XYZ file of C-alpha atoms in Angstrom:
668
model
C 58.568 22.685 21.378
C 62.126 22.262 20.229
C 63.469 21.520 16.762
C 66.613 19.406 17.212
C 69.023 19.744 14.306
C 72.139 18.535 16.085
C 73.330 15.716 18.309
C 76.511 15.483 20.344
C 79.362 13.012 19.907
C 82.621 12.501 21.824
C 86.073 12.222 20.274
C 87.680 9.669 22.601
C 91.207 10.687 21.609
C 90.518 14.250 22.680
C 88.648 13.364 25.863
C 91.901 13.256 27.782
C 93.788 15.596 30.060
C 95.222 18.594 28.184
C 98.762 17.774 29.251
C 98.636 14.258 27.795
C 97.027 15.474 24.571
C 99.604 18.207 24.125
C 102.616 15.963 24.698
C 103.884 14.926 21.224
C 104.714 11.487 22.644
C 101.333 11.133 24.375
C 102.848 10.486 27.823
C 100.160 9.825 30.461
C 101.082 12.785 32.622
C 98.313 12.624 35.283
C 98.998 8.928 35.849
C 102.699 9.254 36.628
C 102.135 12.386 38.721
C 99.574 10.520 40.818
C 102.064 7.663 41.265
C 104.750 10.132 42.411
C 102.291 11.504 44.941
C 101.845 7.933 46.193
C 105.622 7.356 46.515
C 105.525 4.746 43.709
C 108.493 6.062 41.774
C 109.426 3.047 39.667
C 105.852 2.683 38.450
C 105.835 6.408 37.626
C 109.036 6.018 35.604
C 107.657 2.972 33.784
C 104.466 4.847 32.827
C 106.594 7.580 31.229
C 108.957 5.028 29.684
C 106.035 3.242 28.012
C 105.617 6.221 25.658
C 109.056 7.836 25.874
C 112.335 5.942 26.403
C 114.018 9.082 27.801
C 112.197 10.139 30.998
C 115.316 11.444 32.771
C 116.594 13.216 29.661
C 113.260 14.883 28.876
C 112.872 15.678 32.565
C 115.841 17.989 32.083
C 115.639 19.443 28.586
C 112.091 19.042 27.219
C 110.484 22.318 26.150
C 107.348 21.222 28.060
C 104.415 22.058 25.757
C 102.258 20.156 28.274
C 102.765 22.882 30.856
C 101.400 25.533 28.498
C 98.063 23.678 28.415
C 97.915 22.637 32.094
C 94.480 23.574 33.439
C 96.013 24.391 36.804
C 97.582 27.339 35.023
C 94.130 28.878 34.606
C 93.806 28.924 38.395
C 97.249 29.960 39.675
C 100.308 28.407 37.974
C 100.837 25.434 35.687
C 102.127 22.237 37.231
C 105.911 21.679 37.006
C 105.424 18.607 34.826
C 108.962 18.459 33.449
C 110.517 18.712 36.909
C 108.284 15.903 38.205
C 109.286 13.728 35.254
C 112.921 14.288 36.155
C 112.202 13.483 39.801
C 110.830 10.053 38.871
C 114.045 9.296 36.982
C 116.293 10.711 39.715
C 114.893 8.180 42.195
C 116.093 5.287 40.020
C 119.047 6.588 38.015
C 121.736 5.449 40.469
C 120.118 2.190 41.509
C 119.373 0.934 38.013
C 116.701 1.845 35.490
C 114.025 -0.721 34.602
C 114.589 -2.596 31.333
C 111.244 -3.338 29.627
C 110.486 -6.932 28.722
C 110.600 -7.523 24.950
C 108.555 -9.960 22.935
C 110.071 -13.123 21.519
C 112.530 -12.394 18.712
C 110.692 -12.502 15.388
C 113.906 -13.132 13.465
C 113.161 -10.048 11.342
C 115.997 -7.535 11.052
C 115.420 -3.773 10.806
C 118.173 -1.176 10.325
C 118.066 2.311 11.760
C 120.309 5.089 10.477
C 121.107 7.552 13.252
C 121.357 7.061 17.014
C 119.681 10.320 17.947
C 116.347 10.596 19.793
C 114.235 9.597 16.763
C 116.416 6.628 15.807
C 116.841 5.356 19.369
C 113.098 5.713 20.001
C 112.254 3.753 16.852
C 114.720 1.068 17.975
C 113.166 0.966 21.435
C 109.588 0.494 20.219
C 110.483 -1.989 17.467
C 112.537 -4.055 19.903
C 109.565 -4.222 22.251
C 107.695 -5.888 19.386
C 110.411 -8.511 18.899
C 112.340 -7.123 15.923
C 116.115 -7.477 15.706
C 117.519 -3.940 15.484
C 120.877 -2.563 14.353
C 121.595 1.169 14.495
C 124.275 2.731 12.275
C 125.602 6.026 13.692
C 128.048 8.407 11.997
C 129.435 9.789 15.273
C 131.691 7.764 17.554
C 129.065 7.901 20.314
C 125.309 7.314 20.441
C 122.839 10.061 21.285
C 122.810 12.365 18.276
C 121.990 15.942 19.234
C 121.333 14.803 22.813
C 125.033 14.080 23.202
C 126.514 16.508 20.657
C 124.104 19.441 20.909
C 123.027 19.781 24.552
C 125.679 21.002 27.011
C 126.626 19.045 30.121
C 125.244 21.700 32.498
C 121.759 20.950 31.142
C 122.094 17.239 30.411
C 124.868 15.269 32.150
C 126.231 12.597 29.831
C 126.001 9.869 32.477
C 122.222 10.431 32.703
C 121.865 10.176 28.916
C 124.112 7.116 28.706
C 122.152 5.253 31.377
C 118.933 5.621 29.372
C 120.735 4.619 26.164
C 122.087 1.594 28.058
C 118.502 0.501 28.720
C 117.943 0.321 24.951
C 121.190 -1.601 24.485
C 120.221 -4.011 27.273
C 116.970 -4.703 25.434
C 119.125 -6.173 22.635
C 119.683 -3.230 20.265
C 123.077 -3.230 18.522
C 124.619 0.223 17.892
C 127.458 0.507 15.364
C 129.169 3.907 15.683
C 131.499 5.623 13.225
C 129.468 4.429 10.213
C 128.266 7.128 7.803
C 125.402 6.264 5.470
C 126.163 6.907 1.816
C 129.895 6.758 2.477
C 130.750 3.736 4.628
C 127.601 1.805 3.754
C 124.656 2.319 1.392
C 120.938 1.707 1.729
C 121.176 -0.899 -1.021
C 123.899 -2.798 0.848
C 121.870 -2.792 4.044
C 118.822 -4.235 2.295
C 120.981 -6.831 0.525
C 122.330 -7.909 3.902
C 118.901 -9.154 4.935
C 117.327 -6.155 6.629
C 113.616 -5.994 5.793
C 113.153 -2.294 6.491
C 115.210 0.827 7.211
C 114.349 3.866 9.317
C 116.324 6.993 8.390
C 116.802 9.315 11.369
C 119.883 11.280 10.394
C 118.765 14.520 12.047
C 119.596 18.062 10.934
C 123.058 19.433 11.556
C 123.677 21.777 8.637
C 123.940 25.350 9.920
C 122.203 28.107 8.008
C 124.661 30.798 6.847
C 124.287 34.424 7.835
C 124.961 35.467 4.211
C 126.803 38.626 5.219
C 130.360 39.795 4.484
C 133.041 38.479 6.807
C 131.692 34.973 7.445
C 134.985 33.496 6.216
C 137.065 35.209 8.938
C 138.867 33.235 11.610
C 136.808 33.395 14.787
C 133.422 32.890 13.066
C 131.814 29.691 14.339
C 128.509 27.986 13.626
C 126.299 27.107 16.583
C 125.832 23.390 15.921
C 129.519 22.802 15.145
C 130.601 24.809 18.183
C 128.357 22.797 20.530
C 129.500 19.574 18.863
C 133.138 20.425 19.669
C 132.301 21.502 23.226
C 130.242 18.419 24.026
C 132.579 15.893 22.434
C 135.693 17.089 24.195
C 137.279 19.591 21.805
C 136.222 23.000 23.178
C 137.857 26.231 21.946
C 139.569 28.550 24.404
C 137.561 31.750 24.864
C 139.636 33.118 27.737
C 139.433 36.919 27.797
C 137.509 37.118 24.523
C 134.331 39.038 23.739
C 131.811 36.681 22.133
C 128.801 37.660 20.026
C 126.040 35.109 19.412
C 123.573 35.666 16.565
C 120.155 34.060 17.045
C 117.375 33.534 19.595
C 116.745 29.799 19.746
C 117.948 27.061 22.066
C 121.173 26.578 20.087
C 121.954 30.277 20.564
C 121.183 30.054 24.282
C 123.320 26.941 24.727
C 126.165 28.488 22.739
C 126.062 31.693 24.804
C 126.042 29.912 28.154
C 128.794 27.547 26.985
C 130.955 30.486 25.834
C 130.736 31.954 29.334
C 131.895 28.652 30.814
C 134.835 28.572 28.407
C 136.199 31.787 29.896
C 134.745 34.498 27.646
C 135.190 38.015 28.991
C 131.689 38.932 27.802
C 128.908 37.211 25.859
C 126.175 39.115 24.037
C 123.245 37.627 22.153
C 121.837 39.632 19.240
C 118.307 38.805 18.106
C 116.352 40.503 15.344
C 112.916 40.335 17.014
C 111.854 41.066 20.603
C 112.374 38.790 23.586
C 108.712 37.790 23.326
C 109.375 36.139 19.943
C 112.581 34.361 20.991
C 112.073 30.628 20.264
C 114.402 29.532 23.083
C 112.813 27.937 26.139
C 111.690 30.701 28.485
C 113.681 29.257 31.377
C 116.831 29.193 29.253
C 116.465 32.880 28.447
C 116.130 33.657 32.144
C 119.173 31.497 32.978
C 121.246 33.217 30.290
C 120.600 36.592 31.829
C 121.072 35.321 35.369
C 124.517 34.023 34.423
C 125.564 37.315 32.853
C 124.784 36.971 29.151
C 123.578 40.259 27.662
C 120.653 40.162 25.233
C 120.172 42.839 22.551
C 116.835 42.489 20.767
C 115.614 44.144 17.561
C 119.194 43.950 16.303
C 120.598 42.106 13.278
C 124.135 41.659 11.900
C 125.138 43.457 8.701
C 128.820 42.567 8.471
C 131.492 40.745 10.452
C 134.521 42.984 10.758
C 138.103 41.740 10.794
C 141.779 42.533 10.809
C 144.513 40.297 9.332
C 141.914 37.625 8.608
C 140.596 37.505 12.189
C 137.349 38.789 13.682
C 137.637 42.033 15.621
C 134.120 43.444 15.473
C 130.551 43.250 14.284
C 128.455 45.770 12.388
C 124.747 45.631 13.258
C 121.558 47.454 12.430
C 118.522 48.183 14.555
C 115.245 46.584 13.500
C 111.534 47.276 13.781
C 108.717 44.739 13.616
C 106.576 44.688 10.494
C 103.790 42.445 9.245
C 103.699 38.743 10.240
C 105.739 36.346 8.087
C 104.797 32.761 7.126
C 105.493 31.578 10.702
C 103.004 34.061 12.102
C 105.696 36.085 13.820
C 106.198 39.784 12.911
C 108.801 40.254 10.208
C 111.773 42.349 11.371
C 112.580 45.287 9.097
C 115.917 47.213 9.187
C 115.766 50.844 10.285
C 117.606 53.070 7.825
C 120.625 54.862 9.255
C 120.675 52.885 12.511
C 123.874 50.896 11.928
C 126.467 50.641 14.705
C 129.534 48.533 15.501
C 130.597 46.523 18.537
C 133.839 44.823 19.537
C 133.907 41.034 19.121
C 136.674 38.447 19.046
C 134.338 35.532 18.334
C 131.041 35.423 16.413
C 128.809 32.366 16.777
C 126.089 32.070 14.153
C 123.041 30.201 15.527
C 120.160 31.255 13.303
C 118.940 27.739 12.517
C 119.969 24.487 10.937
C 118.617 22.176 8.262
C 118.800 18.527 7.225
C 121.438 17.497 4.704
C 120.163 14.233 3.255
C 120.756 14.869 -0.449
C 123.848 12.625 -0.675
C 122.439 9.558 1.092
C 121.114 7.825 -2.025
C 120.307 9.033 -5.576
C 116.886 7.372 -5.377
C 115.997 9.120 -2.119
C 113.753 12.094 -2.834
C 114.603 15.265 -0.895
C 113.144 18.757 -0.918
C 114.712 22.131 -1.600
C 116.230 22.526 1.870
C 117.680 19.008 2.067
C 114.868 17.334 3.986
C 113.690 13.810 3.163
C 110.282 13.598 1.478
C 107.961 11.026 3.089
C 104.324 10.019 3.002
C 102.708 11.914 5.877
C 100.739 8.882 7.073
C 103.127 5.974 6.568
C 106.486 7.837 6.739
C 107.712 5.772 3.778
C 110.226 7.490 1.490
C 110.604 7.320 -2.280
C 112.468 4.020 -1.757
C 110.203 1.073 -0.870
C 110.929 -0.383 2.597
C 112.834 2.771 3.621
C 111.078 4.999 6.156
C 112.163 8.271 7.732
C 111.274 10.669 10.525
C 112.536 13.342 12.880
C 114.518 16.480 12.070
C 115.697 15.091 8.716
C 112.044 15.218 7.583
C 110.575 18.162 9.480
C 113.617 20.348 9.852
C 114.994 21.289 13.252
C 112.387 20.498 15.894
C 112.447 19.416 19.549
C 113.587 16.345 21.438
C 110.102 15.174 22.348
C 108.937 15.625 18.749
C 111.834 13.399 17.633
C 110.730 10.754 20.154
C 107.207 10.975 18.749
C 108.552 10.568 15.193
C 110.507 7.488 16.234
C 107.401 5.965 17.793
C 105.296 6.683 14.712
C 108.035 5.278 12.467
C 108.169 2.087 14.532
C 104.397 1.711 14.218
C 104.530 2.190 10.432
C 107.357 -0.319 10.019
C 105.535 -2.845 12.200
C 102.466 -2.540 9.976
C 104.624 -2.822 6.859
C 106.128 -6.044 8.195
C 102.746 -7.557 9.000
C 102.140 -6.313 12.539
C 99.208 -4.415 14.024
C 101.136 -1.164 14.478
C 100.525 -1.085 18.236
C 103.957 -0.425 19.731
C 103.018 0.993 23.147
C 101.994 -1.199 26.044
C 99.136 0.581 27.824
C 100.160 0.457 31.480
C 97.220 1.077 33.788
C 98.499 0.792 37.361
C 95.994 1.166 40.220
C 95.841 4.709 41.502
C 95.190 6.207 44.913
C 93.778 9.588 43.835
C 95.053 11.392 46.894
C 93.910 14.796 48.045
C 94.259 17.714 45.630
C 95.645 20.961 47.038
C 92.791 23.441 46.547
C 92.959 27.198 46.431
C 95.686 29.305 44.906
C 99.105 27.784 45.554
C 102.519 28.708 44.258
C 104.339 26.342 41.943
C 107.194 24.677 43.808
C 110.407 26.233 42.517
C 113.056 23.826 41.238
C 116.303 24.253 43.225
C 119.386 25.362 41.268
C 123.091 25.826 41.911
C 122.597 29.566 41.886
C 125.962 30.216 40.250
C 128.079 28.962 37.376
C 130.432 26.126 38.347
C 131.981 25.149 35.034
C 129.795 22.651 33.178
C 128.309 21.234 36.383
C 124.545 20.673 36.126
C 122.777 23.887 37.135
C 119.309 22.500 37.939
C 119.304 20.246 41.014
C 115.857 18.671 40.907
C 113.177 18.332 43.571
C 113.562 16.869 47.025
C 111.012 14.234 48.025
C 108.930 16.736 49.977
C 108.982 19.264 47.142
C 107.954 16.659 44.559
C 105.060 15.366 46.671
C 103.795 18.910 47.301
C 104.006 19.829 43.618
C 102.341 16.583 42.520
C 99.462 17.313 44.902
C 98.650 20.428 42.846
C 97.556 18.218 39.910
C 93.814 18.539 39.261
C 93.591 14.936 37.944
C 91.852 16.141 34.782
C 91.966 12.663 33.254
C 89.449 11.334 35.788
C 87.823 14.356 37.402
C 86.481 16.313 34.424
C 82.682 16.209 34.417
C 82.082 19.584 32.833
C 79.830 18.206 30.098
C 77.698 16.281 32.577
C 77.303 19.321 34.785
C 76.003 21.518 31.970
C 73.735 19.038 30.160
C 70.150 20.131 30.855
C 68.715 16.662 30.190
C 71.484 14.453 31.649
C 72.127 13.012 28.204
C 75.897 12.910 28.707
C 77.989 11.290 31.393
C 81.411 12.726 32.097
C 84.528 11.074 33.470
C 83.796 9.336 36.745
C 86.224 10.042 39.555
C 88.836 7.321 39.858
C 88.175 5.774 36.465
C 90.127 6.434 33.269
C 87.127 6.598 30.986
C 85.724 9.111 28.528
C 82.422 10.922 28.268
C 79.465 9.144 26.691
C 76.382 10.598 25.012
C 72.899 9.056 25.010
C 71.655 10.265 21.622
C 68.096 9.307 22.547
C 68.083 12.077 25.156
C 70.384 14.676 23.539
C 68.489 17.836 22.574
C 71.365 19.409 20.651
C 71.599 22.461 22.879
C 75.390 22.757 22.421
C 76.131 23.426 26.110
C 78.606 20.548 26.261
C 80.528 21.495 23.112
C 80.775 25.106 24.257
C 82.190 24.246 27.622
C 84.348 21.148 27.021
C 87.873 22.201 28.070
C 89.466 19.610 25.777
C 87.341 20.425 22.664
C 86.421 16.731 22.645
C 82.695 17.169 21.984
C 81.233 18.003 18.610
C 77.672 18.573 17.553
C 76.850 16.855 14.285
C 73.972 17.989 12.083
C 71.199 15.439 11.789
C 70.079 14.270 8.368
C 66.516 15.022 9.405
C 65.424 17.374 12.238
C 63.751 15.842 15.278
C 60.811 17.608 16.932
C 60.614 17.419 20.715
C 57.127 18.357 21.812
C 54.500 17.229 24.279
C 51.050 16.872 22.660
C 48.683 18.923 24.827
C 45.738 17.076 23.251
C 46.684 13.964 25.222
C 45.575 15.680 28.447
C 42.276 17.209 29.573
C 42.831 20.865 28.749
C 41.066 21.974 31.926
C 43.760 20.163 33.910
C 46.397 22.036 31.949
C 44.673 25.385 32.440
C 44.165 24.718 36.167
C 47.832 23.844 36.705
C 48.975 26.906 34.755
C 46.668 29.202 36.766
C 47.978 27.726 40.014
C 51.532 28.514 38.809
C 50.335 32.003 37.793
C 50.836 31.485 34.049
C 48.464 31.850 31.122
C 48.470 28.458 29.296
C 49.514 30.069 25.997
C 52.212 32.215 27.583
C 55.696 31.608 26.147
C 57.983 30.718 29.042
C 61.116 29.821 27.082
C 61.747 32.147 24.160
C 64.750 30.219 22.865
C 62.545 27.234 22.100
C 59.174 29.053 21.857
C 57.751 26.679 24.477
C 54.407 27.618 26.062
C 53.315 27.050 29.654
C 50.599 24.634 28.494
C 53.185 22.268 27.012
C 55.218 22.145 30.218
C 52.040 21.610 32.244
C 51.003 18.741 29.952
C 54.428 17.123 30.356
C 54.144 17.330 34.153
C 50.620 15.889 34.142
C 51.880 13.037 31.923
C 54.562 12.136 34.487
C 57.558 14.507 34.271
C 58.927 14.959 37.810
C 62.213 16.819 37.321
C 63.428 19.688 35.171
C 65.371 17.134 33.117
C 62.186 15.155 32.511
C 60.446 18.338 31.370
C 63.313 19.232 29.037
C 63.344 15.758 27.494
C 59.597 15.904 26.927
C 59.288 19.464 25.638
C 62.786 20.582 24.609
C 62.587 23.587 26.953
C 65.966 24.928 27.994
C 66.761 24.391 31.676
C 70.515 24.858 31.637
C 71.132 28.206 29.968
C 72.307 31.345 31.714
C 68.898 33.067 31.670
C 66.149 32.041 34.040
C 63.962 29.798 31.866
C 64.253 27.243 34.661
C 62.011 29.301 36.928
C 58.738 28.662 35.031
C 59.552 24.943 34.957
C 60.122 24.891 38.713
C 56.938 26.913 39.361
C 54.778 24.514 37.352
C 56.370 21.483 39.040
C 55.769 23.027 42.468
C 52.180 23.908 41.531
C 51.694 20.200 40.801
C 52.996 19.361 44.269
C 56.422 18.266 43.046
C 59.463 19.689 44.843
C 62.634 18.700 42.920
C 65.668 18.098 45.080
C 68.502 20.495 44.314
C 71.126 18.890 42.144
C 74.469 18.465 43.842
C 78.009 19.449 42.908
C 77.141 22.676 41.106
C 74.478 21.275 38.768
C 73.248 23.897 36.428
C 69.617 24.649 37.017
C 70.206 26.335 40.360
C 72.217 29.516 40.069
C 74.501 30.290 37.173
C 75.702 27.649 34.771
C 79.261 26.602 35.814
C 80.948 27.919 32.695
C 84.677 28.220 33.377
C 86.232 28.078 29.949
C 86.464 30.572 27.141
C 84.130 29.754 24.265
C 85.786 29.717 20.864
C 84.590 32.147 18.211
C 84.152 29.243 15.791
C 81.576 27.625 18.058
C 79.676 30.880 18.472
C 79.582 31.308 14.707
C 78.565 27.684 14.141
C 75.424 28.106 16.220
C 74.537 31.673 15.371
C 71.044 30.745 14.224
C 67.539 31.710 15.244
C 66.483 30.100 18.475
C 69.899 30.015 20.108
C 71.506 33.138 21.481
C 74.287 32.199 23.847
C 76.063 35.574 23.912
C 72.791 37.397 24.483
C 71.904 34.924 27.253
C 75.058 35.879 29.139
C 74.395 39.583 28.718
C 70.774 39.220 29.841
C 71.678 37.244 32.936
C 74.339 39.759 33.888
C 71.737 42.535 33.644
C 69.247 40.532 35.737
C 71.845 39.959 38.436
C 72.809 43.634 38.507
C 69.119 44.617 38.775
C 68.668 42.249 41.713
C 71.689 43.795 43.430
C 70.299 47.297 42.896
C 66.872 46.333 44.263
């Protein structure tokens, strides 16, 4: 007998590959990788482009959160998703990028303030829906931090401009050299017939070090320094010793740029350890490879000078204390550990904030200059004015800005009477070629190997390299059947190979055992408590008891013997279920609630009684659970263990018991 208090349900948004779920823009990673493997490069690019208008750009500079969650990484090494994205773009970049077809012009005008990744993305998605878009940009060029903040050796300007040209060719008008609040106001824009505005002004205000000496000549801020370098006004660092304060991507870009500008030496000082550095891991490695020195657990105390110019830096050693509000350990100065170093240039790159306070008096901002918006709709304190990206969240990443632009476009579309669906769901036919099994090394991305000015350092995959790397993809979006494999009653069907579907639960069969929720690698399955418990039990009174007793004796069980302690099910109940027509372990579980899929050997009594009745179940294929150990591959979260820590279910103890049984068998 089993008391069922829970039933499973599937969250369809979570029942996706980890890489796609983790991508802030929701790019269908397994789909475009499969298309690359099939030599269908334009289709691969278009699949990326459907969710992200900057495939080639992100293929170079994205921080790749998808790779951190790649399930291949649990086996050997995560897939090189970013490099494959770049490869798809590299195949088309010189021959012409595809320009998506836009819907018929609605005759509705929308203004966007800022031609950075958030603003351009919003323009892209709104144009697809048929809106007439004008972007107002304060700089003389479009691209925002993509053009002004990322050095040429990481992101060549011609690559960026070709993807911006796609947006222009869709019909978007970009007016450069126009600063909001100075050259034009929000009120003027709305009076000119624009029905909505999306503010995407970014975050370019450097945070000060707040130490003596910041006013000296030779002290630069990271964002301003990169702006000058990238827009053609670089300083001359020839023969100078440069010190960079900070550990993020701006600090890394500033350090590597200083080397390329002729610096005699470049040293990065960071107050935590290398483990806590927020810069992309690959950028840290490249810094060191190129000759940048990194001093961790070190913080500046004072910038030293002579005749108004920098000539040194006083620092103190740090130790890590308790975690701060970000969860990282708080660095604490060590008394008496101060020391000085020579420096001709100091670049402060400890972070940057939005500066939206002067845009409009009616626009509500917070204490650090960010724009206040409704979290769901992205609308600001001014009706019909929306906002997203770094100017709302503070400094974030390129792909997060793209995501904000997409969400802003959806909100504006709804506001203007649309359905809010701004992404065309491309579903090209797929070949599902062979997956490389066994441990394989990730294909290394070729690089220049040495510094050659601002020439791009990463070269990208060759065709052979890309195909080999793409073949390492496990196709999680169509191959995951973990839940189906562990369900003892076949109440849930997983993703069928070759079909982009999601798991489905038959609640009429579900016995609430929790095996699927425990093992789902995407955390897409939840057990929900029933309003009223359901009893699963076979009534032994429906069968001649002598038949039950005879079958139990033949299987060498006493009828009243408990054969599954987790559900307190007796042999007589299983025998009755078999006599009434159960022919498989799943049938028995559905009829009695007995566990047949746990890690202890409750399955054995079920099989013995079936065999005593002359029934020989065929072994289930593909690792099904009631022969051998349950195919549990994934770590089980503590929250799930705690949720089901009730009498009658002892998952942790099951594992320990089975391990002991196996060891005993080995010893005997």
